[in-house]
């Protein structure tokens, strides 16, 4: 069984899109990638329409099983957060109209999944995406590579029959996936400590 995931790195100026097929043995294969967007000189409604039309076309052309979208973070400046949130909303709504499930992943989750480190930079992510997908050259721009990383992350986390994705180690996970799971567990533990006022 193969899972097709459309990864979306949302943004008004550049919205990265990437489609991968991931087999039961966790082998990921590139289907397509690209970037859509608009310039700040255009009105907000026109900019969102560009994204809406583009995501509809990608959903029609590639018929993904699921969308993986980057979760919005508030540490960005307010105008950036608003733009990313608006683009995300358009993408999520487009998937919902077609009954396609949507998963949200944080940047650190994606970095940890594909590189083994939640603090990896964009260059490291692009390098690993290129390696994972067995590409001759790196996908560009970085927004497209990030979208592919999102798709890979989701497929590896909850791909076809999660527990039966293949035996690449004692627990059926790659080294990067084990590191990602450890990072996720640590983050969850730290969050619980903070919520209870622990230090």
mmCIF file of N, CA and C in Angstrom, residues 50-174:
data_model
loop_
_atom_site.group_PDB
_atom_site.id
_atom_site.type_symbol
_atom_site.label_atom_id
_atom_site.label_comp_id
_atom_site.label_asym_id
_atom_site.label_seq_id
_atom_site.Cartn_x
_atom_site.Cartn_y
_atom_site.Cartn_z
ATOM 1 N N UNK A 50 -5.204 33.267 -5.513
ATOM 2 C CA UNK A 50 -4.125 32.570 -6.220
ATOM 3 C C UNK A 50 -3.823 31.243 -5.527
ATOM 4 N N UNK A 51 -3.736 31.278 -4.201
ATOM 5 C CA UNK A 51 -3.448 30.066 -3.436
ATOM 6 C C UNK A 51 -4.615 29.092 -3.541
ATOM 7 N N UNK A 52 -5.829 29.600 -3.419
ATOM 8 C CA UNK A 52 -7.020 28.743 -3.489
ATOM 9 C C UNK A 52 -7.103 28.024 -4.836
ATOM 10 N N UNK A 53 -6.911 28.765 -5.912
ATOM 11 C CA UNK A 53 -6.967 28.166 -7.244
ATOM 12 C C UNK A 53 -5.853 27.137 -7.441
ATOM 13 N N UNK A 54 -4.671 27.478 -6.939
ATOM 14 C CA UNK A 54 -3.520 26.589 -7.099
ATOM 15 C C UNK A 54 -3.699 25.292 -6.322
ATOM 16 N N UNK A 55 -4.153 25.404 -5.061
ATOM 17 C CA UNK A 55 -4.303 24.183 -4.258
ATOM 18 C C UNK A 55 -5.401 23.302 -4.838
ATOM 19 N N UNK A 56 -6.457 23.918 -5.369
ATOM 20 C CA UNK A 56 -7.508 23.128 -6.014
ATOM 21 C C UNK A 56 -6.946 22.346 -7.197
ATOM 22 N N UNK A 57 -6.094 22.988 -7.971
ATOM 23 C CA UNK A 57 -5.500 22.315 -9.127
ATOM 24 C C UNK A 57 -4.597 21.165 -8.690
ATOM 25 N N UNK A 58 -3.810 21.394 -7.646
ATOM 26 C CA UNK A 58 -2.921 20.338 -7.150
ATOM 27 C C UNK A 58 -3.735 19.171 -6.594
ATOM 28 N N UNK A 59 -4.823 19.465 -5.910
ATOM 29 C CA UNK A 59 -5.664 18.393 -5.368
ATOM 30 C C UNK A 59 -6.287 17.576 -6.499
ATOM 31 N N UNK A 60 -6.675 18.252 -7.566
ATOM 32 C CA UNK A 60 -7.251 17.559 -8.724
ATOM 33 C C UNK A 60 -6.195 16.745 -9.467
ATOM 34 N N UNK A 61 -5.051 17.364 -9.700
ATOM 35 C CA UNK A 61 -3.998 16.716 -10.487
ATOM 36 C C UNK A 61 -3.364 15.525 -9.779
ATOM 37 N N UNK A 62 -3.188 15.632 -8.454
ATOM 38 C CA UNK A 62 -2.425 14.602 -7.741
ATOM 39 C C UNK A 62 -3.240 13.744 -6.780
ATOM 40 N N UNK A 63 -4.458 14.137 -6.478
ATOM 41 C CA UNK A 63 -5.368 13.327 -5.669
ATOM 42 C C UNK A 63 -4.695 12.712 -4.432
ATOM 43 N N UNK A 64 -4.191 13.541 -3.521
ATOM 44 C CA UNK A 64 -3.496 13.005 -2.340
ATOM 45 C C UNK A 64 -4.452 12.332 -1.362
ATOM 46 N N UNK A 65 -3.900 11.429 -0.564
ATOM 47 C CA UNK A 65 -4.677 10.768 0.482
ATOM 48 C C UNK A 65 -4.826 11.679 1.695
ATOM 49 N N UNK A 66 -3.843 12.552 1.888
ATOM 50 C CA UNK A 66 -3.831 13.415 3.069
ATOM 51 C C UNK A 66 -2.972 14.646 2.768
ATOM 52 N N UNK A 67 -3.265 15.748 3.464
ATOM 53 C CA UNK A 67 -2.437 16.951 3.385
ATOM 54 C C UNK A 67 -1.665 17.103 4.685
ATOM 55 N N UNK A 68 -0.410 17.498 4.584
ATOM 56 C CA UNK A 68 0.405 17.812 5.752
ATOM 57 C C UNK A 68 0.760 19.288 5.654
ATOM 58 N N UNK A 69 0.315 20.064 6.630
ATOM 59 C CA UNK A 69 0.482 21.515 6.602
ATOM 60 C C UNK A 69 1.307 21.957 7.806
ATOM 61 N N UNK A 70 2.201 22.924 7.579
ATOM 62 C CA UNK A 70 3.008 23.417 8.695
ATOM 63 C C UNK A 70 2.132 24.191 9.671
ATOM 64 N N UNK A 71 2.279 23.888 10.953
ATOM 65 C CA UNK A 71 1.520 24.570 11.999
ATOM 66 C C UNK A 71 2.058 25.986 12.202
ATOM 67 N N UNK A 72 1.165 26.943 12.323
ATOM 68 C CA UNK A 72 1.548 28.345 12.495
ATOM 69 C C UNK A 72 2.127 28.562 13.886
ATOM 70 N N UNK A 73 3.210 29.347 13.940
ATOM 71 C CA UNK A 73 3.837 29.662 15.220
ATOM 72 C C UNK A 73 3.774 31.145 15.511
ATOM 73 N N UNK A 74 3.519 31.503 16.775
ATOM 74 C CA UNK A 74 3.302 32.900 17.146
ATOM 75 C C UNK A 74 4.572 33.691 17.370
ATOM 76 N N UNK A 75 5.753 33.028 17.373
ATOM 77 C CA UNK A 75 6.961 33.810 17.607
ATOM 78 C C UNK A 75 7.361 34.644 16.394
ATOM 79 N N UNK A 76 6.702 34.397 15.279
ATOM 80 C CA UNK A 76 6.931 35.228 14.098
ATOM 81 C C UNK A 76 6.253 36.573 14.330
ATOM 82 N N UNK A 77 6.598 37.578 13.510
ATOM 83 C CA UNK A 77 5.922 38.860 13.695
ATOM 84 C C UNK A 77 4.457 38.727 13.284
ATOM 85 N N UNK A 78 3.621 39.603 13.796
ATOM 86 C CA UNK A 78 2.174 39.490 13.641
ATOM 87 C C UNK A 78 1.742 39.446 12.181
ATOM 88 N N UNK A 79 2.304 40.314 11.341
ATOM 89 C CA UNK A 79 1.893 40.335 9.937
ATOM 90 C C UNK A 79 2.233 39.025 9.235
ATOM 91 N N UNK A 80 3.381 38.457 9.570
ATOM 92 C CA UNK A 80 3.776 37.172 8.980
ATOM 93 C C UNK A 80 2.850 36.064 9.444
ATOM 94 N N UNK A 81 2.543 36.054 10.744
ATOM 95 C CA UNK A 81 1.644 35.040 11.295
ATOM 96 C C UNK A 81 0.283 35.118 10.617
ATOM 97 N N UNK A 82 -0.217 36.318 10.438
ATOM 98 C CA UNK A 82 -1.526 36.492 9.803
ATOM 99 C C UNK A 82 -1.528 35.945 8.382
ATOM 100 N N UNK A 83 -0.488 36.259 7.630
ATOM 101 C CA UNK A 83 -0.405 35.786 6.254
ATOM 102 C C UNK A 83 -0.330 34.273 6.171
ATOM 103 N N UNK A 84 0.495 33.690 7.024
ATOM 104 C CA UNK A 84 0.642 32.231 7.048
ATOM 105 C C UNK A 84 -0.674 31.580 7.473
ATOM 106 N N UNK A 85 -1.324 32.154 8.487
ATOM 107 C CA UNK A 85 -2.594 31.598 8.965
ATOM 108 C C UNK A 85 -3.670 31.687 7.893
ATOM 109 N N UNK A 86 -3.716 32.800 7.184
ATOM 110 C CA UNK A 86 -4.721 32.965 6.124
ATOM 111 C C UNK A 86 -4.490 31.969 4.993
ATOM 112 N N UNK A 87 -3.233 31.800 4.598
ATOM 113 C CA UNK A 87 -2.910 30.837 3.545
ATOM 114 C C UNK A 87 -3.241 29.419 4.010
ATOM 115 N N UNK A 88 -2.928 29.119 5.266
ATOM 116 C CA UNK A 88 -3.230 27.791 5.814
ATOM 117 C C UNK A 88 -4.723 27.522 5.785
ATOM 118 N N UNK A 89 -5.516 28.532 6.160
ATOM 119 C CA UNK A 89 -6.967 28.373 6.181
ATOM 120 C C UNK A 89 -7.532 28.044 4.818
ATOM 121 N N UNK A 90 -7.009 28.722 3.793
ATOM 122 C CA UNK A 90 -7.464 28.464 2.418
ATOM 123 C C UNK A 90 -7.148 27.024 2.017
ATOM 124 N N UNK A 91 -5.946 26.579 2.354
ATOM 125 C CA UNK A 91 -5.514 25.216 2.003
ATOM 126 C C UNK A 91 -6.340 24.168 2.738
ATOM 127 N N UNK A 92 -6.529 24.371 4.042
ATOM 128 C CA UNK A 92 -7.288 23.412 4.851
ATOM 129 C C UNK A 92 -8.734 23.331 4.387
ATOM 130 N N UNK A 93 -9.326 24.485 4.070
ATOM 131 C CA UNK A 93 -10.713 24.503 3.589
ATOM 132 C C UNK A 93 -10.845 23.764 2.258
ATOM 133 N N UNK A 94 -9.850 23.936 1.382
ATOM 134 C CA UNK A 94 -9.886 23.262 0.084
ATOM 135 C C UNK A 94 -9.871 21.745 0.265
ATOM 136 N N UNK A 95 -9.053 21.277 1.205
ATOM 137 C CA UNK A 95 -8.999 19.839 1.480
ATOM 138 C C UNK A 95 -10.307 19.358 2.093
ATOM 139 N N UNK A 96 -10.860 20.157 3.008
ATOM 140 C CA UNK A 96 -12.105 19.774 3.685
ATOM 141 C C UNK A 96 -13.255 19.624 2.697
ATOM 142 N N UNK A 97 -13.309 20.498 1.693
ATOM 143 C CA UNK A 97 -14.369 20.403 0.686
ATOM 144 C C UNK A 97 -14.338 19.060 -0.046
ATOM 145 N N UNK A 98 -13.162 18.466 -0.130
ATOM 146 C CA UNK A 98 -13.022 17.195 -0.840
ATOM 147 C C UNK A 98 -12.972 15.999 0.107
ATOM 148 N N UNK A 99 -13.102 16.264 1.397
ATOM 149 C CA UNK A 99 -13.070 15.174 2.363
ATOM 150 C C UNK A 99 -11.683 14.593 2.560
ATOM 151 N N UNK A 100 -10.645 15.389 2.275
ATOM 152 C CA UNK A 100 -9.268 14.922 2.446
ATOM 153 C C UNK A 100 -8.770 15.342 3.828
ATOM 154 N N UNK A 101 -8.295 14.397 4.631
ATOM 155 C CA UNK A 101 -7.817 14.746 5.973
ATOM 156 C C UNK A 101 -6.583 15.644 5.926
ATOM 157 N N UNK A 102 -6.447 16.466 6.974
ATOM 158 C CA UNK A 102 -5.323 17.395 7.079
ATOM 159 C C UNK A 102 -4.614 17.175 8.404
ATOM 160 N N UNK A 103 -3.285 17.122 8.366
ATOM 161 C CA UNK A 103 -2.483 16.988 9.582
ATOM 162 C C UNK A 103 -1.571 18.200 9.683
ATOM 163 N N UNK A 104 -1.394 18.702 10.905
ATOM 164 C CA UNK A 104 -0.519 19.846 11.137
ATOM 165 C C UNK A 104 0.738 19.395 11.855
ATOM 166 N N UNK A 105 1.888 19.873 11.398
ATOM 167 C CA UNK A 105 3.167 19.508 12.005
ATOM 168 C C UNK A 105 3.990 20.760 12.251
ATOM 169 N N UNK A 106 4.656 20.815 13.392
ATOM 170 C CA UNK A 106 5.493 21.963 13.717
ATOM 171 C C UNK A 106 6.822 21.880 12.964
ATOM 172 N N UNK A 107 7.480 23.012 12.762
ATOM 173 C CA UNK A 107 8.784 22.995 12.097
ATOM 174 C C UNK A 107 9.794 22.081 12.786
ATOM 175 N N UNK A 108 9.806 22.073 14.121
ATOM 176 C CA UNK A 108 10.776 21.233 14.830
ATOM 177 C C UNK A 108 10.481 19.747 14.637
ATOM 178 N N UNK A 109 9.209 19.387 14.541
ATOM 179 C CA UNK A 109 8.854 17.994 14.270
ATOM 180 C C UNK A 109 9.371 17.571 12.902
ATOM 181 N N UNK A 110 9.201 18.450 11.938
ATOM 182 C CA UNK A 110 9.641 18.148 10.572
ATOM 183 C C UNK A 110 11.159 18.020 10.517
ATOM 184 N N UNK A 111 11.853 18.964 11.129
ATOM 185 C CA UNK A 111 13.316 18.926 11.139
ATOM 186 C C UNK A 111 13.827 17.647 11.784
ATOM 187 N N UNK A 112 13.227 17.285 12.909
ATOM 188 C CA UNK A 112 13.654 16.076 13.612
ATOM 189 C C UNK A 112 13.371 14.820 12.791
ATOM 190 N N UNK A 113 12.239 14.807 12.097
ATOM 191 C CA UNK A 113 11.859 13.629 11.322
ATOM 192 C C UNK A 113 12.823 13.365 10.174
ATOM 193 N N UNK A 114 13.213 14.410 9.471
ATOM 194 C CA UNK A 114 14.039 14.189 8.279
ATOM 195 C C UNK A 114 15.541 14.292 8.530
ATOM 196 N N UNK A 115 15.952 14.979 9.618
ATOM 197 C CA UNK A 115 17.390 15.127 9.863
ATOM 198 C C UNK A 115 17.855 14.476 11.163
ATOM 199 N N UNK A 116 16.913 14.202 12.073
ATOM 200 C CA UNK A 116 17.304 13.658 13.367
ATOM 201 C C UNK A 116 17.515 14.739 14.407
ATOM 202 N N UNK A 117 17.421 16.017 14.005
ATOM 203 C CA UNK A 117 17.592 17.127 14.941
ATOM 204 C C UNK A 117 16.503 18.165 14.736
ATOM 205 N N UNK A 118 15.811 18.505 15.823
ATOM 206 C CA UNK A 118 14.758 19.506 15.741
ATOM 207 C C UNK A 118 15.277 20.916 15.556
ATOM 208 N N UNK A 119 16.606 21.090 15.586
ATOM 209 C CA UNK A 119 17.201 22.415 15.429
ATOM 210 C C UNK A 119 17.954 22.561 14.108
ATOM 211 N N UNK A 120 17.757 21.630 13.207
ATOM 212 C CA UNK A 120 18.448 21.676 11.916
ATOM 213 C C UNK A 120 18.057 22.927 11.139
ATOM 214 N N UNK A 121 18.979 23.409 10.304
ATOM 215 C CA UNK A 121 18.657 24.581 9.491
ATOM 216 C C UNK A 121 18.058 24.141 8.151
ATOM 217 N N UNK A 122 17.646 25.119 7.350
ATOM 218 C CA UNK A 122 16.987 24.822 6.077
ATOM 219 C C UNK A 122 17.892 24.047 5.119
ATOM 220 N N UNK A 123 19.187 24.343 5.162
ATOM 221 C CA UNK A 123 20.125 23.642 4.286
ATOM 222 C C UNK A 123 20.173 22.157 4.618
ATOM 223 N N UNK A 124 20.195 21.842 5.911
ATOM 224 C CA UNK A 124 20.232 20.445 6.339
ATOM 225 C C UNK A 124 18.951 19.719 5.939
ATOM 226 N N UNK A 125 17.813 20.407 6.086
ATOM 227 C CA UNK A 125 16.528 19.806 5.711
ATOM 228 C C UNK A 125 16.506 19.513 4.212
ATOM 229 N N UNK A 126 16.930 20.496 3.412
ATOM 230 C CA UNK A 126 16.942 20.310 1.959
ATOM 231 C C UNK A 126 17.876 19.180 1.556
ATOM 232 N N UNK A 127 19.026 19.110 2.200
ATOM 233 C CA UNK A 127 19.993 18.042 1.902
ATOM 234 C C UNK A 127 19.400 16.670 2.171
ATOM 235 N N UNK A 128 18.723 16.535 3.317
ATOM 236 C CA UNK A 128 18.152 15.234 3.669
ATOM 237 C C UNK A 128 16.953 14.889 2.793
ATOM 238 N N UNK A 129 16.152 15.885 2.431
ATOM 239 C CA UNK A 129 15.019 15.632 1.528
ATOM 240 C C UNK A 129 15.548 15.114 0.188
ATOM 241 N N UNK A 130 16.620 15.732 -0.290
ATOM 242 C CA UNK A 130 17.237 15.311 -1.551
ATOM 243 C C UNK A 130 17.708 13.859 -1.457
ATOM 244 N N UNK A 131 18.293 13.504 -0.324
ATOM 245 C CA UNK A 131 18.800 12.145 -0.111
ATOM 246 C C UNK A 131 17.654 11.149 0.032
ATOM 247 N N UNK A 132 16.670 11.495 0.852
ATOM 248 C CA UNK A 132 15.536 10.598 1.094
ATOM 249 C C UNK A 132 14.786 10.275 -0.192
ATOM 250 N N UNK A 133 14.625 11.301 -1.029
ATOM 251 C CA UNK A 133 13.880 11.122 -2.284
ATOM 252 C C UNK A 133 14.767 10.655 -3.437
ATOM 253 N N UNK A 134 16.066 10.477 -3.154
ATOM 254 C CA UNK A 134 17.017 9.973 -4.148
ATOM 255 C C UNK A 134 17.055 10.870 -5.395
ATOM 256 N N UNK A 135 17.151 12.167 -5.168
ATOM 257 C CA UNK A 135 17.156 13.135 -6.268
ATOM 258 C C UNK A 135 18.582 13.467 -6.693
ATOM 259 N N UNK A 136 18.748 13.810 -7.953
ATOM 260 C CA UNK A 136 20.060 14.184 -8.468
ATOM 261 C C UNK A 136 20.445 15.602 -8.049
ATOM 262 N N UNK A 137 19.462 16.444 -7.826
ATOM 263 C CA UNK A 137 19.745 17.807 -7.366
ATOM 264 C C UNK A 137 18.667 18.227 -6.375
ATOM 265 N N UNK A 138 19.008 19.187 -5.545
ATOM 266 C CA UNK A 138 18.103 19.630 -4.482
ATOM 267 C C UNK A 138 16.885 20.346 -5.047
ATOM 268 N N UNK A 139 15.707 20.092 -4.464
ATOM 269 C CA UNK A 139 14.504 20.816 -4.886
ATOM 270 C C UNK A 139 14.581 22.263 -4.418
ATOM 271 N N UNK A 140 14.279 23.180 -5.287
ATOM 272 C CA UNK A 140 14.316 24.596 -4.934
ATOM 273 C C UNK A 140 13.028 25.274 -5.386
ATOM 274 N N UNK A 141 12.660 26.404 -4.757
ATOM 275 C CA UNK A 141 13.338 27.044 -3.627
ATOM 276 C C UNK A 141 13.103 26.274 -2.327
ATOM 277 N N UNK A 142 13.597 26.846 -1.229
ATOM 278 C CA UNK A 142 13.518 26.182 0.074
ATOM 279 C C UNK A 142 12.080 25.893 0.490
ATOM 280 N N UNK A 143 11.142 26.737 0.074
ATOM 281 C CA UNK A 143 9.733 26.525 0.434
ATOM 282 C C UNK A 143 9.227 25.195 -0.129
ATOM 283 N N UNK A 144 9.671 24.829 -1.324
ATOM 284 C CA UNK A 144 9.278 23.558 -1.930
ATOM 285 C C UNK A 144 9.913 22.397 -1.184
ATOM 286 N N UNK A 145 11.187 22.550 -0.813
ATOM 287 C CA UNK A 145 11.870 21.501 -0.054
ATOM 288 C C UNK A 145 11.199 21.300 1.297
ATOM 289 N N UNK A 146 10.787 22.410 1.932
ATOM 290 C CA UNK A 146 10.095 22.318 3.219
ATOM 291 C C UNK A 146 8.756 21.592 3.069
ATOM 292 N N UNK A 147 8.062 21.844 1.965
ATOM 293 C CA UNK A 147 6.784 21.168 1.722
ATOM 294 C C UNK A 147 6.996 19.664 1.558
ATOM 295 N N UNK A 148 8.052 19.282 0.867
ATOM 296 C CA UNK A 148 8.365 17.860 0.705
ATOM 297 C C UNK A 148 8.731 17.236 2.048
ATOM 298 N N UNK A 149 9.465 17.999 2.867
ATOM 299 C CA UNK A 149 9.826 17.508 4.203
ATOM 300 C C UNK A 149 8.576 17.281 5.050
ATOM 301 N N UNK A 150 7.607 18.179 4.928
ATOM 302 C CA UNK A 150 6.338 18.017 5.646
ATOM 303 C C UNK A 150 5.631 16.739 5.214
ATOM 304 N N UNK A 151 5.605 16.496 3.901
ATOM 305 C CA UNK A 151 4.942 15.307 3.378
ATOM 306 C C UNK A 151 5.625 14.040 3.878
ATOM 307 N N UNK A 152 6.954 14.034 3.855
ATOM 308 C CA UNK A 152 7.715 12.872 4.325
ATOM 309 C C UNK A 152 7.464 12.641 5.808
ATOM 310 N N UNK A 153 7.503 13.725 6.573
ATOM 311 C CA UNK A 153 7.277 13.625 8.019
ATOM 312 C C UNK A 153 5.939 12.974 8.325
ATOM 313 N N UNK A 154 4.897 13.451 7.662
ATOM 314 C CA UNK A 154 3.584 12.881 7.941
ATOM 315 C C UNK A 154 3.509 11.418 7.548
ATOM 316 N N UNK A 155 4.044 11.084 6.392
ATOM 317 C CA UNK A 155 3.988 9.695 5.934
ATOM 318 C C UNK A 155 4.742 8.772 6.869
ATOM 319 N N UNK A 156 5.889 9.225 7.351
ATOM 320 C CA UNK A 156 6.666 8.396 8.269
ATOM 321 C C UNK A 156 5.998 8.286 9.628
ATOM 322 N N UNK A 157 5.275 9.319 10.009
ATOM 323 C CA UNK A 157 4.637 9.302 11.330
ATOM 324 C C UNK A 157 3.355 8.481 11.333
ATOM 325 N N UNK A 158 2.554 8.639 10.286
ATOM 326 C CA UNK A 158 1.249 7.971 10.277
ATOM 327 C C UNK A 158 0.931 7.409 8.902
ATOM 328 N N UNK A 159 1.931 6.829 8.289
ATOM 329 C CA UNK A 159 1.773 6.289 6.944
ATOM 330 C C UNK A 159 0.906 5.055 6.905
ATOM 331 N N UNK A 160 0.893 4.376 5.752
ATOM 332 C CA UNK A 160 0.030 3.217 5.581
ATOM 333 C C UNK A 160 0.300 2.173 6.644
ATOM 334 N N UNK A 161 -0.684 1.927 7.498
ATOM 335 C CA UNK A 161 -0.553 0.915 8.536
ATOM 336 C C UNK A 161 0.623 1.157 9.442
ATOM 337 N N UNK A 162 0.773 2.374 9.921
ATOM 338 C CA UNK A 162 1.893 2.797 10.766
ATOM 339 C C UNK A 162 2.756 1.691 11.329
ATOM 340 N N UNK A 163 2.143 0.767 12.068
ATOM 341 C CA UNK A 163 2.917 -0.269 12.738
ATOM 342 C C UNK A 163 3.496 -1.283 11.770
ATOM 343 N N UNK A 164 2.997 -1.316 10.538
ATOM 344 C CA UNK A 164 3.473 -2.325 9.596
ATOM 345 C C UNK A 164 4.191 -1.705 8.399
ATOM 346 N N UNK A 165 4.862 -0.587 8.661
ATOM 347 C CA UNK A 165 5.538 0.106 7.566
ATOM 348 C C UNK A 165 6.845 -0.548 7.163
ATOM 349 N N UNK A 166 7.217 -1.596 7.821
ATOM 350 C CA UNK A 166 8.455 -2.263 7.452
ATOM 351 C C UNK A 166 9.416 -2.316 8.619
ATOM 352 N N UNK A 167 10.341 -3.224 8.570
ATOM 353 C CA UNK A 167 11.271 -3.406 9.676
ATOM 354 C C UNK A 167 12.632 -2.831 9.341
ATOM 355 N N UNK A 168 12.847 -1.591 9.713
ATOM 356 C CA UNK A 168 14.157 -0.966 9.528
ATOM 357 C C UNK A 168 14.742 -0.718 10.902
ATOM 358 N N UNK A 169 14.869 -1.761 11.639
ATOM 359 C CA UNK A 169 15.346 -1.645 13.007
ATOM 360 C C UNK A 169 14.407 -2.399 13.924
ATOM 361 N N UNK A 170 14.808 -2.545 15.182
ATOM 362 C CA UNK A 170 14.038 -3.351 16.126
ATOM 363 C C UNK A 170 12.618 -2.860 16.305
ATOM 364 N N UNK A 171 12.412 -1.545 16.216
ATOM 365 C CA UNK A 171 11.071 -1.010 16.424
ATOM 366 C C UNK A 171 10.395 -0.651 15.108
ATOM 367 N N UNK A 172 11.008 -0.993 13.990
ATOM 368 C CA UNK A 172 10.420 -0.701 12.698
ATOM 369 C C UNK A 172 10.541 0.753 12.305
ATOM 370 N N UNK A 173 11.518 1.469 12.879
ATOM 371 C CA UNK A 173 11.687 2.883 12.570
ATOM 372 C C UNK A 173 13.109 3.156 12.114
ATOM 373 N N UNK A 174 13.279 4.155 11.276
ATOM 374 C CA UNK A 174 14.616 4.568 10.861
ATOM 375 C C UNK A 174 15.264 5.322 12.018
#
